[in-house]
Coordinates of C-alpha atoms in Angstrom, one line a residue:
I164 CA 109.0 123.6 102.0
A165 CA 111.3 124.0 104.9
D166 CA 113.6 121.2 103.4
A167 CA 113.6 123.2 100.0
T168 CA 114.6 126.3 102.0
I169 CA 117.4 124.5 103.8
R170 CA 118.7 123.0 100.4
L171 CA 118.6 126.5 98.8
I172 CA 120.5 128.2 101.7
S173 CA 123.2 125.4 101.7
R174 CA 123.7 125.6 97.9
D175 CA 123.1 129.2 97.0
G176 CA 123.4 131.3 100.3
F177 CA 121.1 132.7 102.9
D178 CA 120.2 135.9 100.9
T179 CA 118.9 133.9 97.9
V180 CA 115.8 132.8 99.9
S181 CA 112.7 134.2 98.4
V182 CA 109.2 132.8 98.0
R183 CA 109.9 132.4 94.2
H184 CA 113.1 130.6 94.8
V185 CA 111.9 128.3 97.3
A186 CA 108.8 127.5 95.4
R187 CA 111.0 126.4 92.4
E188 CA 113.2 124.3 94.7
A189 CA 110.2 122.7 96.2
G190 CA 108.4 122.2 92.9
L191 CA 105.4 124.3 94.1
A192 CA 103.5 127.2 93.0
P193 CA 104.7 130.5 94.7
G194 CA 101.3 131.1 96.1
T195 CA 101.3 127.8 97.9
V196 CA 104.7 128.7 99.7
Q197 CA 103.3 132.2 100.5
H198 CA 100.2 130.7 101.9
H199 CA 102.2 128.6 104.5
F200 CA 105.0 131.2 105.0
P201 CA 103.7 134.7 104.3
T202 CA 107.2 136.3 104.8
R203 CA 110.8 135.7 104.0
D204 CA 111.6 135.6 107.7
A205 CA 109.0 132.9 108.2
L206 CA 110.6 130.8 105.5
L207 CA 114.0 131.3 107.2
T208 CA 112.7 130.3 110.7
A209 CA 110.9 127.3 109.3
A210 CA 114.4 126.2 107.7
L211 CA 116.1 126.6 111.0
E212 CA 113.4 124.9 113.0
R213 CA 113.4 122.0 110.5
A214 CA 117.2 121.7 110.6
I215 CA 117.0 121.5 114.4
N216 CA 114.1 119.0 114.2
R217 CA 116.2 116.8 111.9
Q218 CA 119.0 116.9 114.3
M219 CA 116.7 116.0 117.4
E220 CA 115.3 113.0 115.4
R221 CA 118.8 111.6 114.9
I222 CA 119.7 112.1 118.6
S223 CA 116.6 110.6 119.9
D224 CA 117.2 107.6 117.8
F225 CA 120.3 106.5 119.8
P226 CA 120.4 103.0 121.7
A227 CA 120.8 103.2 125.4
I228 CA 124.3 104.1 126.5
R229 CA 125.5 104.5 130.0
D230 CA 128.9 106.1 129.5
A231 CA 128.4 110.0 129.8
F232 CA 131.4 110.5 127.6
R233 CA 130.0 108.2 124.8
I234 CA 126.5 110.0 125.1
A235 CA 128.1 113.5 124.8
Q236 CA 130.3 112.3 121.9
R237 CA 127.7 110.6 120.0
G238 CA 125.1 113.5 120.5
L239 CA 127.4 116.2 119.5
R240 CA 129.0 114.4 116.7
T241 CA 125.3 114.2 115.0
L242 CA 125.7 117.9 114.7
L243 CA 128.9 118.1 113.0
P244 CA 129.0 118.4 109.0
L245 CA 130.1 114.9 108.4
D246 CA 127.7 114.2 105.4
E247 CA 125.7 116.2 103.0
V248 CA 122.6 116.4 105.1
R249 CA 124.3 117.6 108.2
R250 CA 126.4 120.0 106.2
E251 CA 123.1 121.6 105.0
E252 CA 122.0 122.0 108.6
A253 CA 125.4 123.4 109.6
V254 CA 125.3 125.9 106.8
V255 CA 121.6 126.9 107.9
W256 CA 122.7 127.2 111.6
I257 CA 125.9 129.3 110.7
A258 CA 124.0 131.6 108.3
F259 CA 121.1 132.0 110.6
S260 CA 123.4 132.8 113.5
A261 CA 125.0 135.6 111.6
A262 CA 121.7 137.0 110.4
A263 CA 120.1 137.0 113.8
S264 CA 122.9 139.1 115.1
T265 CA 121.5 142.1 112.9
R266 CA 117.9 141.1 112.2
P267 CA 115.8 141.3 115.3
S268 CA 113.1 139.3 113.6
L269 CA 115.3 136.3 113.6
H270 CA 116.8 136.6 117.0
Q271 CA 114.1 134.9 119.0
A272 CA 114.4 131.6 116.9
H273 CA 118.2 131.6 117.2
A274 CA 118.2 132.2 120.8
E275 CA 115.7 129.3 121.2
G276 CA 118.1 127.0 119.2
V277 CA 121.0 127.9 121.3
A278 CA 118.9 127.4 124.5
L279 CA 118.1 123.9 123.4
L280 CA 121.6 123.0 122.6
R281 CA 122.8 124.3 125.9
R282 CA 120.0 122.3 127.9
L283 CA 120.7 119.1 126.0
I284 CA 124.5 119.6 127.0
R285 CA 123.8 120.5 130.5
H286 CA 121.6 117.2 130.9
V287 CA 124.5 115.2 129.7
L288 CA 126.8 116.9 132.1
E289 CA 124.3 116.4 135.0
Y290 CA 124.3 112.7 134.1
A291 CA 128.0 112.7 134.1
R292 CA 128.2 114.3 137.5
E293 CA 125.6 111.6 138.7
V294 CA 127.7 108.8 137.5
G295 CA 131.1 110.2 138.6
Q296 CA 132.4 111.0 135.0
A297 CA 132.2 114.9 135.4
R298 CA 135.6 116.5 135.9
E299 CA 136.3 117.8 139.3
G300 CA 135.4 121.5 139.8
I301 CA 133.6 122.2 136.5
S302 CA 130.8 124.5 136.3
L303 CA 128.0 122.8 134.5
E304 CA 126.8 126.2 133.0
L305 CA 130.2 127.3 131.9
A306 CA 130.8 123.8 130.4
S307 CA 127.6 123.8 128.6
V308 CA 128.4 127.2 127.0
S309 CA 132.0 126.1 126.3
L310 CA 130.9 122.9 124.3
A311 CA 128.1 124.7 122.6
A312 CA 130.7 127.4 121.4
T313 CA 132.9 124.4 120.5
I314 CA 130.2 123.2 118.3
D315 CA 129.7 126.5 116.7
G316 CA 133.3 126.6 115.9
L317 CA 133.6 123.2 114.4
L318 CA 130.4 123.8 112.3
L319 CA 132.0 126.9 110.8
H320 CA 135.4 125.0 110.3
G321 CA 133.7 122.0 109.0
I322 CA 131.4 123.5 106.3
N323 CA 134.4 124.5 104.5
S324 CA 136.8 121.5 105.2
N325 CA 136.5 117.8 104.6
D326 CA 139.0 117.0 107.5
H327 CA 136.5 115.0 109.5
A328 CA 139.1 113.3 111.5
L329 CA 140.4 116.6 112.7
M330 CA 136.8 117.8 113.7
L331 CA 136.1 114.5 115.5
A332 CA 139.3 114.7 117.3
A333 CA 138.7 118.3 118.4
L334 CA 135.2 117.5 119.7
D335 CA 136.6 114.6 121.5
E336 CA 139.4 116.6 123.2
A337 CA 136.6 119.3 124.2
I338 CA 134.5 116.8 125.8
S339 CA 137.2 115.2 127.9
H340 CA 137.9 118.5 129.3
V341 CA 134.6 118.2 131.1
I342 CA 133.7 114.6 131.2
E343 CA 136.2 111.6 131.9
P344 CA 135.9 108.8 129.4
D345 CA 134.9 105.6 131.2

């Protein structure tokens, strides 16, 4: 159901999400969808959580890497809309971000997603500091916020652009401001 909601948001927009539309997309009866997700906000939140879980599954599937720059690069690249699945996730994130700014019922789920991204980035930055790859004088907190904001901007740019090389280069540039390549 959450994957169907993601597809619907990506294809038709955030405001088209309804129990009836999601049920049609998922090939289920509307009552089945409503049983699991009694409100539209519950459907929207489930889509965001599912998109984040898909991203975390990709990140956790990495081989062991010791270079902090490559860890950051590889992890953050998994979030960029470089294929259709990641484009869907990016559209959900951007749409949810905009909606959460005016809908208090969505704010908590969005805030948790932002906090998770910043924690993951900070963890990599702490590792970079341990192995001597962190740039001198950087604030881990500010660098985490800066890289998270860079990702948000690249997602927004990327959902409407197929210039993957430019997105990847911009991400690498942002990472290199806080982590020295090995």
